[in-house]
Every structure is written in structure tokens, then in C-alpha cells.
Amino acid sequence: MRIEVINVYKCLLPVKGGSGYRMASDNVQLLDSTLLEVVTDEGLKGWGETCPVGPIYQPHHALGARAAIAEIAPGLIGQEVSSMRRIAKVVDDRLNRHGYAKAAFDIAFLDVLGQSLGVPISSLLGGALTDRVPSYYSTIVGTPEETARIAADKVKAGYPRLQIKIGGRDLEQDVATVHKVWEAVGYKARIAVDGNRGLTVATAMHLDRLCESIPFAFEQPCNTMDEIATLKGRLTHPVYLDENTEDLNAVLRAISLNIADGFGFKVTRLGGLSKMTTVRDMCAIRSLPHTCDDAWGGDIIAAACVHLASTVEPRRFEGAWIAQEYIEGHYDPVNPIVIRDGHIEVPQRPGLGVKPDPETLGAAVATY
Ligand code: 0XW
Ligand code: MG
């Protein structure tokens, strides 16, 4: 089976509610997602997506994704899709790095392959261990009272885990937020406190001490992996890396230096689902917990995260975050990926199990 055509679509995803998605590193209002449709000579259509959460969160941006796709896509026309490893080499031979754009191809090829074999993508990633995965709720940087109120509501709605955003403001506000959330939810949910690179080493140490008795994982408190390394042995809380896991080597380095107790993984940042199976297996060797998320995106990215999530050993799984709570509507109104009671069902249909409605996408912005 060969690739005949590749269509690229652009989809704008406004953040619900008007005030944006506020992190220490940025406040985003409108996200620009790139969708790929790979059409084969047998008439199968595979979908991929990559949607950076703005240009500041990590070194990815929407125009960069489409420029990288323009370098890669022409070389794929006429290529056989049955070997993921061979086609990944064709992609790598067209462009050095830019894993976040290559991820959209990886997801689309797996979608095609799953459909042609009649199996869900989870089967191609080693096989599902569950048919329903936990999600987690991520708050935005807000007042201590408002954040605690939302946290309590989301626990009532069934979320087994919360990610509380802090950083980019006074230490006092951040400390009060963590305390108020703990008073509101206690042991009813696991808590991650995400600094999104916004704290200095000194502030991270203060926050750690001032919240000493509260059990949470401290996610990406500081900007660089070197800063995080200096925290080793000086904090009472476990530290998870997110933004610093820019590629497989960064994960290997963090594990071998023993500076991460867990991870927030993003499928596109790591280069796609195939690469995610490598970090999943590296984490299994060291019993390290992790998420399977992406920074943003619609049903395609959501389905990709959920398929991978279903293959992770549940006791180490920290949840699959998808953007659904912050965006309106779905690309696939027939089989959308949805959070119910804080959990997401794993699609059982062949491939990704989602098909965007052509009406929602409009005309392709590029065709190869
Ligand atoms: C909660 N997320 C998965 C969504 C935004 O992209 C930020 C991210 C994170 O954990 O940093
Ligand atoms: Mg994070």
C-alpha cells in the first residue's frame, strides 16, 4: 500500500471562557492546530495532528510545524506504508529533528496501518492493558480560593488527579494555592504542582519547605534540566520533568542522572507514538510514573494519547490530559474522544478510531 496524497489542514481552537489558559510561561487564547490526512492508493485515510500550545511553552510553533511538513511531505508520495521503521527513516532523511512535526506523520501512518490490519492503534503499540484510562484536570494560574473551588469540583466530577498551575507571581500566592487545594481535596485526588519552568531554584526550595507536609509531585519547577539537577537531594517533594523532555535523549539523560521521579510526556514533543513506546519502556525499567498527553489539540491528538495510555502499566500511569475541558466541539462528532467521570474510553475501532468531519476542517491549506 502506497501513499498517494497528503493533505494539510489548519484548525483554530479558541480557549473556552475568554480569559485564556494561563501558565507561568504564557497565557494562550487561540491555538493553531495542524492536521495531516494521508491518503493511500487503496483509498484508506490516516489522520495526524500537531498543535503547539503557543510559541513560548516549548520550542515549537504552528508555522514551524507546517514548514517542516512542507520539507517532508513531497518525499513521501509513492512510498510504501507497511513498515513504520522504514517510513520513519524516509522522514528522517528529509529533515533533521523537528520531532513535533514528524509526530503528525507517525500518528497518521499508524492510523493507516491499523485500519489496513483491522486493529486499533493500541495493538500496534504493544497492546492495551485496559479499555478505560484515567485523565487529570489541569487548573490555570488563579487565586488560591478559585483554584481550590475548581479542584474540589473536578474531584467530585471523578478526576483521580489534579495538576495545579503555579508560578510567574508572588511566592505567597503559590504557597496559599497549594495549601487551599490540599484543604479542599485532601487525599481524594493525587496532586501535581506545575511551575511550567517559572520558578528559580531558590523559590522552588522555599515553596517545597512551606508546603512540606502536603503530598504532591513538583512538575517542571525550573527552566532547565541543569537547574532541576541542582535541586536533587534538596527537596522533600518528588520532581517530575515535562518541558525539558525535548527528545528521547533528554529522557535517557534525566533517568540516568536520577534527577526525575516521573514525567509529564507529550506525544508530539517526543516525536510521535512510536517514540513514546521507547520512553514508556524506559520508565517501566525504573518504575517511573508518567502521563501520556499532548500540549494541545483536538480528537486526533486525544485519540493518540489514549491509545498509548492504555498500554502503560496502570500503577505507574499518571493520566492522559486532553484539551477537551478548554475547547468547544469535536473534529469527529460521531465518535468523539470524551472525558466521563474523569476517565476516557479507549477507542476499539481500527486505527485511531476517529475521523474528522470534512465540514469542520474546510479546505486543505496544502496538498502534496
Ligand atoms: C496541562 N498540559 C498538559 C496542558 C498545557 O499544554 C500545559 C501542559 C503541562 O502539563 O504543562
Ligand atoms: Mg506540565
CSV table of C-alpha atoms and ligand atoms in Angstrom, one decimal, residues 57 163 165 194 196 219 242-243 266, ligand 2:
chain,number,residue,atom,x,y,z
A,57,TYR,CA,5.6,26.9,26.1
A,163,GLN,CA,-2.5,19.4,38.2
A,165,LYS,CA,-0.6,25.5,37.9
A,194,ASP,CA,3.2,22.5,37.9
A,196,ASN,CA,5.9,25.4,33.9
A,219,GLU,CA,6.3,19.3,38.0
A,242,ASP,CA,7.8,17.9,31.5
A,243,GLU,CA,9.1,20.7,29.1
A,266,LYS,CA,3.9,15.0,25.3
B,2,MG,MG,3.4,20.4,32.8
